């Protein structure tokens, strides 16, 4: 298969943020001088990628390049299936440049398995490439298969691509040359597999010393060191692993003063980036990414033969990849299971810990606590995100260091996101009082003392039946309940809470679907003048009828709508429907009719509420002077300054305001005077009590008198019998609504009811 035609012109530096295999002109690139040999064999490179540009760019970057005296020949496959067919027919391919993600996210890794297991090709070198850094090779694939290199396309400049391919070709050449030494080769492959099965750099380093000694027929001895460039002191070597008489050096610095010959051999190996034989030592060089190069120094008296040297070179190549992969896996593990800011376990790791605990005998005595910092967002906004980060780190350290069980062992502490921490351990130690006591002492952050408090949600794991993730959800439910009651408090999860939450979620989804299907409708309850019993308006009431005909009470679904935020859309729909009905009533002659519409606190607080009101008035053509919005007394008492400004904006539209359920809250009279409201509505509770309770009568009388003194209209709701109406008339209440006059009516029934009152006004 011939290479695709490369793009015209020479590729230049990638523009913007793209660097997907676009190679810059590199003036200092020093490629070996080509040695042309007529009829020379080629190194066959198979490029496997579903992006044609990658094929063209790769071929262009490496054209006219020779390696080990041979030119490169490119074969191209645009899918894993096509690549397998080529490999089956042409097994003498040296290197496969393989895209990890093609037709499926795991297509590349599946092809790796097929190459090694089904086709049995152990000599071909494989370089994995990906343009999507989030798709990392599976750890099992890295460990279990001989993958030569793994790179993101954005980091493969021309130099790095050449280096990776050259290393792979060299490795392939050596493998082919060592075919006669099959036992040694098999030992290397076995050693590589065994090394890949180990976890952590130290364990792998120990394994390297053992396997290298086995290849040489020696007992394990020597050291494996790492040098990290860019740390200010690049001459310092740290001993990662040691064996034999040098075992005591493990974990220490390799001092040139105390170990001059050993340190010199290690330094020379790193400087030459190649293994040496000198002063009774045999060294191996393991190049690493990010400036971290490793070197193994093994005591060796004698001379390494040509075959042994080649075996050791291949071994070093395998080990270098292994060390890189181990560091990659370590980094991925840290990213996957550790919170990057505090170093504590994250949500994923916490769920694992919970699952393990729930599966063991300790579950009955364990408790999980969520610790939510109160008002952290305000602290973050006021003092800056850097300050907030320092505070989170300090909170994590205090929780980790101060909380211990009865045996003095630290409890598990995690940060699962934002300002929420988790504490997991014995119930006797995970106590709300003990945790909250830690917050009584201020945190000293960046030269300032900061006092914070925390709210807790807790779950007794002995009472929990589900998984770790379920336990975390239950703790979150308890936390929300605690926050709804008071800050700096706590709440334990109970089964009834779980049932309640699940029912709320079920109803939330049903309400959203019902709203879309048109199951919500409005009913209108007439409002009358008590002196004449003549209707002057109506209150629009929201109702929900399910598909099976059953009605869901507003006291059940309206709080759900508010909690979910759906009330904003529903509220706008209600307002438009009610105003449209007002316009229809005016069209049939009821020109003095007023339409009253309830407004939810969530809806009223929405920043676009006033604009939405104006749009509804404009769209329906309803006269604002005959529109009344009802807000609750508790809403009127919260954030007075903001409310006064919002009410002023509403009043400028011409719409009037009534305070619903008046008398149930604790209104400040001075504050009430500042609010631009037009009407007070006596709550039905006091109307019900008016005939049998002196208190009910006195509160109703107080509201009526207050309205008279403040020049506000007053209406009583929930009037159900003539005796209540008579008392209200006696007290001077001018207006009322309730079952005595009419139940809530459909639009058609409302017009019929009004007609029966024979009160159609002349236009």
XYZ file of C-alpha atoms in Angstrom:
763
model
C 0.000 0.000 0.000
C 1.467 3.338 -1.006
C 1.663 6.348 1.241
C -0.945 9.056 0.788
C 0.155 12.208 -1.012
C 1.618 14.604 1.565
C 0.160 18.108 1.840
C 1.746 20.736 -0.379
C 4.384 22.887 1.243
C 6.369 22.258 4.348
C 4.415 21.961 7.606
C 5.011 24.904 9.882
C 4.372 25.630 13.527
C 0.802 24.714 14.461
C -1.498 27.678 14.880
C -3.586 28.234 17.982
C -3.663 25.372 20.426
C -3.543 22.529 17.862
C -0.393 20.470 17.751
C -1.833 17.160 16.598
C 1.188 15.711 14.787
C 1.986 19.049 13.067
C 5.763 19.258 12.954
C 7.610 22.541 13.311
C 10.664 23.432 11.241
C 13.479 22.567 13.599
C 16.763 24.088 12.425
C 18.833 22.263 15.002
C 17.411 18.836 14.143
C 20.374 16.539 13.585
C 19.390 13.423 11.716
C 22.068 10.887 10.735
C 23.479 11.380 7.278
C 21.689 8.969 4.916
C 23.887 6.200 3.563
C 22.271 5.185 0.311
C 22.615 1.570 -0.610
C 21.217 0.343 -3.892
C 18.642 -2.336 -3.336
C 18.935 -2.019 0.467
C 16.116 -3.485 2.523
C 13.677 -1.145 4.207
C 12.194 -0.805 7.657
C 8.469 -1.253 7.159
C 6.362 1.103 9.279
C 2.600 0.523 9.550
C 0.624 3.701 10.327
C -2.800 2.858 11.807
C -5.087 5.890 12.206
C -8.568 6.872 11.037
C -7.365 10.415 10.241
C -5.831 10.730 6.747
C -3.969 13.889 7.784
C -2.056 11.897 10.395
C -0.884 9.473 7.692
C 0.261 12.305 5.410
C 1.992 14.240 8.151
C 3.787 11.175 9.520
C 5.058 10.159 6.076
C 6.169 13.715 5.332
C 7.975 14.104 8.653
C 10.030 10.949 8.152
C 10.559 10.942 4.381
C 14.144 10.579 3.155
C 15.167 9.362 6.604
C 17.314 6.266 7.012
C 17.774 4.292 10.195
C 20.514 1.750 10.691
C 21.435 2.223 7.037
C 17.966 1.445 5.706
C 15.199 3.731 4.425
C 11.686 3.626 5.796
C 8.739 2.176 3.911
C 5.268 3.189 5.056
C 2.137 1.075 4.965
C -1.209 2.582 5.844
C -4.334 1.269 7.533
C -7.347 3.372 8.401
C -9.021 0.950 10.801
C -8.062 -1.807 13.204
C -9.596 -4.423 10.869
C -7.534 -3.191 7.919
C -4.396 -3.160 10.062
C -4.938 -6.757 11.139
C -5.330 -7.862 7.524
C -2.017 -6.221 6.591
C -0.225 -7.779 9.563
C -1.568 -11.227 8.674
C -0.232 -10.923 5.108
C 3.007 -9.057 5.808
C 4.504 -10.147 9.142
C 7.882 -8.424 8.567
C 6.641 -5.043 9.783
C 9.063 -3.410 12.184
C 6.953 -0.727 13.867
C 3.228 -0.068 14.238
C 2.279 3.578 14.896
C -1.159 2.934 16.374
C -3.976 5.359 17.216
C -5.595 4.372 20.531
C -9.058 5.705 19.612
C -10.453 4.922 16.158
C -13.827 3.451 15.245
C -14.286 2.558 18.921
C -12.622 4.008 22.029
C -10.824 0.679 22.644
C -10.081 -0.229 19.012
C -6.345 0.395 19.375
C -5.992 -1.661 22.541
C -8.002 -4.509 21.008
C -5.608 -4.514 18.045
C -2.649 -4.682 20.456
C -4.155 -7.795 22.005
C -4.712 -9.333 18.574
C -1.129 -8.593 17.486
C 0.377 -10.218 20.554
C -2.076 -12.995 21.350
C -3.827 -14.030 18.146
C -1.172 -13.224 15.529
C 1.713 -14.084 17.863
C 3.841 -11.148 16.637
C 6.196 -10.479 19.527
C 8.959 -8.731 17.586
C 7.003 -5.917 15.959
C 7.301 -2.731 18.006
C 4.150 -0.836 18.925
C 3.952 2.905 19.585
C 0.565 4.034 20.854
C -0.583 7.513 19.922
C -3.689 9.452 20.890
C -5.091 12.865 20.134
C -7.401 12.533 23.153
C -5.346 12.627 26.383
C -8.373 11.457 28.380
C -8.163 8.052 26.631
C -5.204 6.531 28.419
C -4.315 2.872 27.786
C -5.763 0.456 30.276
C -3.286 -0.379 33.006
C -3.727 -4.096 32.254
C -2.882 -3.489 28.588
C 0.284 -1.554 29.464
C 1.375 -4.231 31.906
C 0.389 -7.287 29.940
C 1.567 -6.374 26.441
C 4.904 -5.277 25.053
C 4.067 -1.674 24.128
C 7.165 0.206 22.996
C 5.945 3.756 23.702
C 2.841 5.802 24.414
C 2.533 9.425 23.349
C -0.129 12.041 22.773
C -0.072 13.354 19.222
C 0.399 16.901 20.462
C 3.777 16.047 22.061
C 5.140 14.231 18.983
C 7.225 16.907 17.294
C 9.311 15.762 14.357
C 12.305 15.199 16.621
C 10.314 13.171 19.145
C 8.614 11.162 16.431
C 11.990 10.360 14.880
C 13.397 9.457 18.295
C 10.460 7.187 19.126
C 10.525 5.432 15.757
C 14.329 5.130 15.786
C 14.230 3.556 19.225
C 11.492 1.196 18.103
C 13.372 0.247 14.913
C 16.538 -0.309 16.905
C 14.616 -2.484 19.344
C 13.044 -4.428 16.480
C 16.440 -4.897 14.827
C 17.907 -6.176 18.037
C 15.029 -8.546 18.583
C 15.466 -9.961 15.109
C 19.216 -10.227 15.560
C 18.734 -12.031 18.838
C 16.280 -14.512 17.402
C 18.941 -17.185 17.730
C 19.172 -16.469 21.440
C 15.568 -17.370 22.033
C 16.033 -18.392 25.631
C 17.536 -15.011 26.484
C 14.794 -13.241 24.598
C 12.113 -15.233 26.359
C 13.739 -14.350 29.637
C 13.564 -10.658 28.786
C 9.907 -10.888 27.791
C 9.175 -12.774 30.990
C 11.127 -10.202 32.961
C 9.179 -7.371 31.313
C 5.851 -9.013 32.098
C 6.884 -9.610 35.693
C 8.026 -6.010 36.058
C 4.758 -4.717 34.620
C 2.850 -6.699 37.235
C 4.576 -4.784 40.030
C 3.169 -1.623 41.588
C 5.131 1.506 42.434
C 8.527 2.736 41.274
C 10.383 1.181 44.223
C 8.978 -2.315 43.629
C 9.730 -2.109 39.912
C 13.253 -0.858 40.650
C 13.857 -3.824 42.944
C 12.535 -6.097 40.201
C 14.931 -4.527 37.670
C 17.933 -5.385 39.846
C 16.704 -8.964 40.263
C 16.002 -9.494 36.562
C 19.269 -7.890 35.428
C 21.182 -10.134 37.797
C 19.308 -13.155 36.457
C 20.271 -12.262 32.876
C 23.914 -12.092 33.957
C 23.728 -15.209 36.099
C 24.523 -13.253 39.282
C 22.978 -12.739 42.678
C 20.967 -9.482 42.985
C 23.272 -6.600 43.890
C 23.876 -2.925 43.174
C 21.692 0.156 43.048
C 19.103 1.775 40.802
C 19.174 5.578 40.945
C 17.097 8.396 39.503
C 18.143 11.892 38.541
C 15.525 14.587 38.213
C 16.559 17.475 35.977
C 15.478 21.029 36.626
C 15.507 20.680 40.387
C 18.384 23.122 40.955
C 20.883 20.345 41.803
C 20.934 17.928 38.825
C 24.098 16.251 40.108
C 22.222 14.670 43.030
C 21.271 11.040 42.562
C 18.652 9.344 44.714
C 18.807 5.587 45.262
C 15.358 4.174 44.500
C 16.298 0.539 45.148
C 19.398 -1.322 46.298
C 20.393 -4.942 46.805
C 23.281 -6.997 48.142
C 25.979 -5.190 50.082
C 24.575 -1.816 48.980
C 21.063 -2.469 50.298
C 21.569 0.111 53.049
C 21.696 2.883 50.425
C 18.044 2.456 49.458
C 16.085 5.677 49.838
C 19.237 7.771 50.321
C 21.292 10.193 48.299
C 24.245 8.667 46.436
C 27.106 10.720 47.826
C 30.223 11.115 45.570
C 32.317 11.625 48.710
C 31.386 8.323 50.333
C 30.952 6.241 47.152
C 33.202 7.904 44.552
C 33.513 5.022 42.041
C 29.823 4.127 42.130
C 28.714 7.752 41.871
C 31.177 8.369 39.027
C 29.914 5.402 36.991
C 26.301 6.492 37.526
C 27.068 10.100 36.540
C 29.016 9.043 33.436
C 26.199 6.719 32.365
C 23.649 9.490 32.674
C 25.952 11.898 30.858
C 26.547 9.492 27.983
C 22.938 8.230 28.084
C 24.328 4.737 27.516
C 25.448 1.752 29.577
C 29.098 1.396 30.607
C 31.549 -1.182 31.895
C 34.063 0.503 34.190
C 35.813 0.122 37.548
C 34.146 -3.192 38.357
C 30.666 -1.923 37.568
C 28.203 -2.638 34.791
C 25.665 0.134 34.236
C 22.392 0.295 32.323
C 20.700 3.513 31.238
C 16.910 3.889 31.303
C 15.788 7.144 29.659
C 12.610 8.559 31.145
C 10.127 11.271 30.304
C 9.897 14.639 32.032
C 13.650 14.704 32.630
C 13.688 11.688 34.932
C 16.466 9.318 33.825
C 17.223 6.092 35.691
C 20.512 4.204 35.909
C 21.263 0.772 37.329
C 24.796 0.002 38.542
C 25.615 -3.673 39.122
C 28.903 -5.028 40.514
C 30.475 -7.007 37.651
C 33.921 -8.452 37.247
C 34.606 -9.657 33.742
C 33.516 -8.704 30.263
C 30.061 -8.627 28.735
C 29.821 -10.468 25.437
C 28.172 -9.154 22.296
C 25.000 -11.215 22.718
C 24.785 -10.316 26.409
C 25.232 -6.646 25.590
C 22.419 -6.808 23.050
C 20.226 -8.630 25.517
C 20.953 -5.982 28.109
C 20.173 -3.196 25.620
C 16.815 -4.766 24.844
C 16.240 -5.299 28.546
C 17.060 -1.641 29.198
C 14.591 -0.598 26.493
C 11.850 -2.728 28.046
C 12.644 -1.472 31.522
C 12.654 2.187 30.392
C 9.134 1.788 29.044
C 8.128 -0.070 32.186
C 9.446 2.632 34.482
C 7.670 5.284 32.434
C 4.461 3.295 32.558
C 4.727 2.783 36.298
C 5.190 6.507 36.789
C 2.242 7.121 34.460
C 0.113 4.659 36.384
C 1.190 6.242 39.683
C 0.243 9.668 38.354
C -3.090 8.409 37.044
C -3.767 6.699 40.358
C -3.074 9.929 42.213
C -5.329 11.857 39.839
C -8.071 9.230 40.005
C -8.140 8.651 43.753
C -6.618 11.721 45.417
C -7.855 15.274 45.746
C -5.225 17.394 44.028
C -5.519 20.321 46.456
C -5.437 18.592 49.852
C -3.928 15.215 48.976
C -6.857 13.534 50.751
C -8.848 10.694 49.194
C -11.423 11.972 46.720
C -15.013 10.840 46.113
C -13.970 7.844 43.996
C -11.574 6.569 46.641
C -14.085 7.216 49.421
C -16.680 5.068 47.660
C -14.100 2.271 47.450
C -13.376 2.606 51.175
C -17.085 2.575 51.946
C -17.694 -0.513 49.823
C -14.859 -2.332 51.598
C -16.139 -1.285 55.015
C -19.726 -2.272 54.211
C -18.519 -5.726 53.141
C -16.682 -6.324 56.436
C -17.565 -6.870 60.063
C -16.792 -3.266 61.072
C -19.841 -1.860 59.298
C -22.113 -2.157 62.333
C -19.867 0.129 64.377
C -19.056 2.666 61.634
C -20.469 6.073 60.792
C -20.018 8.296 57.751
C -20.191 12.064 58.204
C -20.303 14.766 55.542
C -18.781 18.021 56.793
C -19.939 21.086 54.853
C -18.251 24.414 55.619
C -20.823 27.133 56.261
C -20.719 30.259 54.071
C -17.501 29.152 52.375
C -18.552 30.744 49.075
C -18.774 34.150 50.764
C -15.295 33.680 52.250
C -13.957 32.649 48.852
C -15.510 35.668 47.145
C -14.405 38.128 49.804
C -10.815 36.951 50.336
C -9.996 35.280 47.025
C -9.671 31.745 45.714
C -6.067 31.384 46.876
C -7.155 32.164 50.430
C -10.061 29.730 50.049
C -7.702 26.987 48.875
C -5.431 27.555 51.878
C -8.449 27.351 54.170
C -9.555 24.045 52.622
C -6.059 22.608 53.066
C -6.032 23.734 56.712
C -9.457 22.209 57.384
C -8.351 18.910 55.834
C -5.190 18.821 57.958
C -7.083 19.573 61.164
C -9.705 16.906 60.520
C -7.020 14.363 59.622
C -4.720 15.106 62.546
C -7.217 15.667 65.357
C -9.839 12.974 64.803
C -8.792 9.583 66.207
C -10.539 6.434 67.365
C -10.265 4.946 70.843
C -7.008 3.219 69.840
C -5.398 6.461 68.732
C -5.672 5.694 65.016
C -6.537 8.452 62.580
C -9.949 8.316 60.957
C -10.385 8.286 57.210
C -10.839 11.862 55.974
C -11.685 12.703 52.354
C -12.613 15.743 50.316
C -15.349 14.951 47.836
C -15.588 18.344 46.178
C -15.953 22.035 46.856
C -16.105 22.708 50.587
C -17.422 19.267 51.573
C -15.243 16.837 53.540
C -16.028 13.311 54.728
C -15.083 11.563 57.939
C -15.369 7.781 58.113
C -14.680 5.549 61.072
C -15.884 4.120 64.354
C -19.189 5.629 65.470
C -17.713 6.460 68.862
C -15.169 8.737 67.192
C -17.331 10.142 64.388
C -19.446 12.263 66.694
C -21.037 15.591 65.655
C -19.916 17.306 68.855
C -16.298 16.184 68.408
C -16.171 17.278 64.767
C -17.832 20.630 65.315
C -15.579 21.299 68.308
C -12.642 21.406 65.877
C -14.131 24.522 64.282
C -14.351 26.520 67.507
C -10.683 27.430 67.189
C -10.060 29.902 64.343
C -7.890 28.877 61.400
C -4.772 30.969 60.900
C -4.607 31.545 57.144
C -2.183 33.862 55.375
C -1.673 36.004 58.468
C -5.385 36.156 59.343
C -7.546 34.317 61.848
C -10.678 32.936 60.201
C -13.605 31.537 62.149
C -15.708 29.011 60.236
C -18.423 26.582 61.236
C -19.644 23.361 59.647
C -22.935 21.553 59.121
C -22.987 17.749 59.252
C -25.001 14.990 57.606
C -24.397 11.511 59.065
C -25.211 7.899 58.223
C -24.897 4.940 60.582
C -23.557 2.256 58.260
C -24.967 -0.527 60.401
C -28.443 0.704 59.390
C -27.531 1.017 55.692
C -28.352 -1.675 53.135
C -26.915 -0.327 49.884
C -23.512 0.347 48.359
C -20.881 2.904 49.260
C -22.247 5.312 46.649
C -25.722 4.910 48.165
C -24.371 5.641 51.643
C -22.821 8.823 50.321
C -26.159 9.852 48.793
C -27.917 9.185 52.092
C -25.375 11.301 53.955
C -25.982 14.086 51.431
C -29.728 13.852 52.067
C -29.089 14.194 55.801
C -26.764 17.133 55.142
C -29.401 18.954 53.110
C -31.924 18.389 55.901
C -29.460 19.769 58.456
C -28.749 22.835 56.301
C -32.457 23.489 55.828
C -32.961 23.601 59.596
C -29.935 25.517 60.824
C -26.301 26.153 60.071
C -23.631 24.561 62.287
C -26.086 21.763 63.107
C -26.251 18.088 62.197
C -28.728 15.435 61.121
C -28.643 11.631 60.968
C -30.135 9.900 57.952
C -33.239 7.764 58.478
C -35.136 5.429 56.186
C -38.151 7.730 56.155
C -35.963 10.508 54.778
C -34.855 8.251 51.946
C -38.453 7.383 51.086
C -39.372 11.053 51.196
C -36.512 12.034 48.883
C -37.265 9.281 46.392
C -40.924 10.318 46.343
C -39.879 13.921 45.795
C -37.635 12.968 42.884
C -40.367 10.791 41.373
C -42.886 13.599 41.647
C -40.397 16.112 40.232
C -39.984 14.027 37.065
C -43.723 13.433 36.861
C -44.425 17.160 37.257
C -41.944 18.085 34.542
C -43.510 15.558 32.183
C -47.041 16.557 33.200
C -46.305 20.220 32.549
C -45.043 19.367 29.070
C -48.108 17.206 28.387
C -50.532 19.939 29.473
C -51.760 18.292 32.677
C -51.583 21.586 34.611
C -54.551 23.925 34.450
C -55.966 26.974 36.221
C -59.129 27.270 38.287
C -60.533 30.645 39.312
C -62.068 31.393 42.721
C -64.294 34.481 42.715
C -63.656 37.317 45.158
C -66.637 39.346 46.400
C -67.508 42.610 48.069
C -68.895 41.616 51.489
C -71.234 44.583 51.629
C -73.031 43.722 48.382
C -71.933 40.088 47.723
C -71.006 41.236 44.231
C -67.912 39.704 42.616
C -65.121 42.098 41.744
C -62.359 39.659 40.781
C -60.929 36.149 41.037
C -57.783 34.411 42.199
C -56.080 32.110 39.683
C -55.276 28.784 41.333
C -52.892 26.207 39.843
C -54.130 22.617 39.644
C -52.622 19.310 38.407
C -54.726 16.465 37.058
C -52.898 13.233 36.217
C -53.608 11.202 33.099
C -55.768 8.847 35.149
C -57.911 11.756 36.337
C -56.566 11.989 39.889
C -55.798 15.448 41.257
C -52.506 16.200 43.024
C -52.829 18.816 45.751
C -50.930 22.107 45.329
C -49.415 21.635 48.779
C -47.646 18.546 47.366
C -46.442 19.656 43.950
C -45.787 23.390 44.325
C -42.924 22.877 46.864
C -41.446 20.333 44.423
C -41.691 22.847 41.595
C -39.978 25.448 43.763
C -37.256 23.044 44.876
C -36.468 21.978 41.300
C -36.637 25.487 39.827
C -39.444 24.403 37.482
C -41.692 26.963 39.175
C -40.058 29.703 37.092
C -41.374 28.253 33.825
C -44.661 27.163 35.383
C -45.118 30.572 36.993
C -44.683 32.368 33.684
C -47.211 30.020 32.077
C -49.693 30.635 34.934
C -49.344 34.400 34.612
C -49.925 34.351 30.855
C -52.925 32.015 31.188
C -54.499 34.158 33.920
C -53.943 37.404 32.013
C -55.333 35.876 28.846
C -58.451 34.841 30.820
C -58.751 38.391 32.168
C -58.755 39.691 28.594
C -61.482 37.165 27.649
C -63.617 38.274 30.616
C -63.275 41.889 29.580
C -64.264 40.953 26.056
C -67.624 39.632 27.323
C -68.308 42.720 29.407
C -66.601 42.332 32.800
C -64.517 45.482 32.466
C -63.976 46.125 36.167
C -62.828 42.568 36.922
C -59.460 42.035 38.709
C -57.249 38.974 38.243
C -55.109 37.931 41.221
C -52.089 35.655 40.596
C -49.846 33.990 43.201
C -46.096 34.449 42.750
C -43.648 31.945 44.234
C -40.646 33.173 46.173
C -38.316 31.384 43.737
C -40.112 32.960 40.799
C -40.165 36.443 42.359
C -36.442 36.310 43.147
C -35.533 35.369 39.572
C -33.517 38.234 38.033
C -35.722 38.244 34.912
C -39.052 38.296 36.785
C -39.967 41.914 36.047
C -39.045 41.472 32.371
C -41.166 38.331 32.270
C -44.099 40.274 33.795
C -43.782 43.005 31.168
C -43.632 40.408 28.377
C -46.797 38.730 29.688
C -48.646 42.047 29.856
C -47.543 42.980 26.339
C -48.305 39.549 24.861
C -51.820 39.320 26.293
C -52.800 42.986 26.223
C -54.124 42.743 29.794
C -54.534 46.113 31.559
C -52.012 46.164 34.463
C -54.356 48.176 36.708
C -56.626 45.102 36.876
C -53.797 42.674 37.654
C -52.764 41.822 41.215
C -49.746 39.737 42.279
C -49.849 37.909 45.617
C -46.629 37.385 47.592
C -46.398 35.682 50.990
C -45.710 37.543 54.187
C -42.528 35.513 54.836
C -41.249 36.543 51.406
C -42.017 40.172 52.185
C -39.934 40.040 55.354
C -36.732 38.621 53.796
C -34.002 40.928 52.468
C -36.051 44.125 52.843
C -33.803 46.334 50.712
C -33.888 43.966 47.730
C -37.619 43.396 48.102
C -38.423 47.105 48.238
C -36.494 47.690 45.009
C -38.133 44.704 43.269
C -41.620 45.800 44.386
C -40.912 49.293 43.103
C -40.049 47.825 39.695
C -43.270 45.787 39.705
C -45.350 48.810 40.698
C -43.909 50.782 37.789
C -45.616 48.306 35.445
C -48.989 49.359 36.905
C -49.648 46.017 38.615
C -50.828 45.989 42.251
C -49.395 43.870 45.110
C -51.149 41.880 47.838
C -49.521 40.167 50.827
C -50.946 36.664 51.129
C -51.359 34.705 54.397
C -50.980 37.912 56.395
C -50.806 37.360 60.133
C -48.859 34.082 59.970
C -45.466 35.789 59.995
C -43.823 38.427 62.111
C -44.008 41.548 60.009
C -42.386 44.712 61.224
C -44.909 47.532 61.015
C -42.211 50.038 60.121
C -41.027 47.744 57.368
C -44.575 47.154 56.144
C -45.045 50.902 55.752
C -42.065 51.041 53.378
C -43.404 48.299 51.108
C -45.434 49.470 48.133
C -48.282 47.018 48.651
C -51.973 47.543 48.021
C -53.799 44.771 49.876
C -53.502 42.502 52.922
C -55.007 39.034 52.818
C -56.190 37.526 56.115
C -55.046 33.899 56.300
C -57.747 31.230 56.253
C -56.486 29.948 59.626
C -57.743 33.060 61.405
C -60.983 33.076 59.399
C -61.650 29.478 60.516
C -60.999 30.408 64.150
C -63.070 33.576 63.990
C -66.235 31.888 65.222
C -64.720 29.939 68.081
C -61.570 31.661 69.200
C -61.109 35.037 70.707
C -57.532 34.948 69.412
C -58.697 34.324 65.856
C -61.155 37.145 66.039
C -58.627 39.524 67.546
C -55.993 38.791 64.882
C -58.520 39.263 62.081
C -59.673 42.504 63.695
C -56.042 43.632 64.050
C -55.313 43.012 60.357
C -58.486 44.864 59.326
C -57.588 47.822 61.541
C -54.003 47.797 60.296
C -55.196 47.916 56.697
C -57.495 50.812 57.514
C -54.685 52.749 59.230
C -52.218 52.140 56.362
C -54.871 52.816 53.726
C -54.596 49.242 52.410
C -57.402 47.068 51.094
C -58.124 43.900 53.121
C -59.554 40.594 51.914
C -60.312 37.468 53.954
C -59.784 34.043 52.367
C -61.355 30.711 53.299
C -64.808 32.050 54.204
C -66.989 28.951 54.351
C -70.194 29.932 56.140
C -72.494 32.897 56.630
C -71.558 33.297 60.286
C -67.921 33.932 59.364
C -69.020 36.413 56.705
C -71.246 38.207 59.222
C -68.436 38.574 61.776
C -66.067 39.861 59.101
C -68.653 42.434 57.992
C -69.088 43.488 61.619
C -65.319 43.894 62.006
C -65.237 46.053 58.899
C -63.599 43.640 56.439
C -64.633 44.808 52.977
C -63.706 41.815 50.777
C -63.708 37.993 50.944
C -63.402 34.742 49.033
C -64.208 31.154 49.930
C -66.546 28.228 49.467
C -69.440 30.287 50.848
C -69.442 32.210 47.600
C -67.930 29.737 45.155
C -65.461 26.934 44.785
C -62.630 27.390 42.226
C -64.143 27.280 38.730
C -63.008 26.449 35.246
C -62.917 29.396 32.800
C -66.266 28.381 31.290
C -67.847 27.819 34.698
C -66.560 31.202 35.912
C -68.289 33.029 33.085
C -71.492 31.083 33.752
C -71.274 31.888 37.465
C -70.763 35.569 36.770
C -73.745 35.503 34.412
C -75.884 34.088 37.176
C -74.955 37.063 39.299
C -76.487 39.303 36.618
C -73.684 41.833 36.994
C -72.555 42.367 33.410
C -71.541 45.989 33.151
C -72.193 48.139 30.191
C -69.142 48.867 28.129
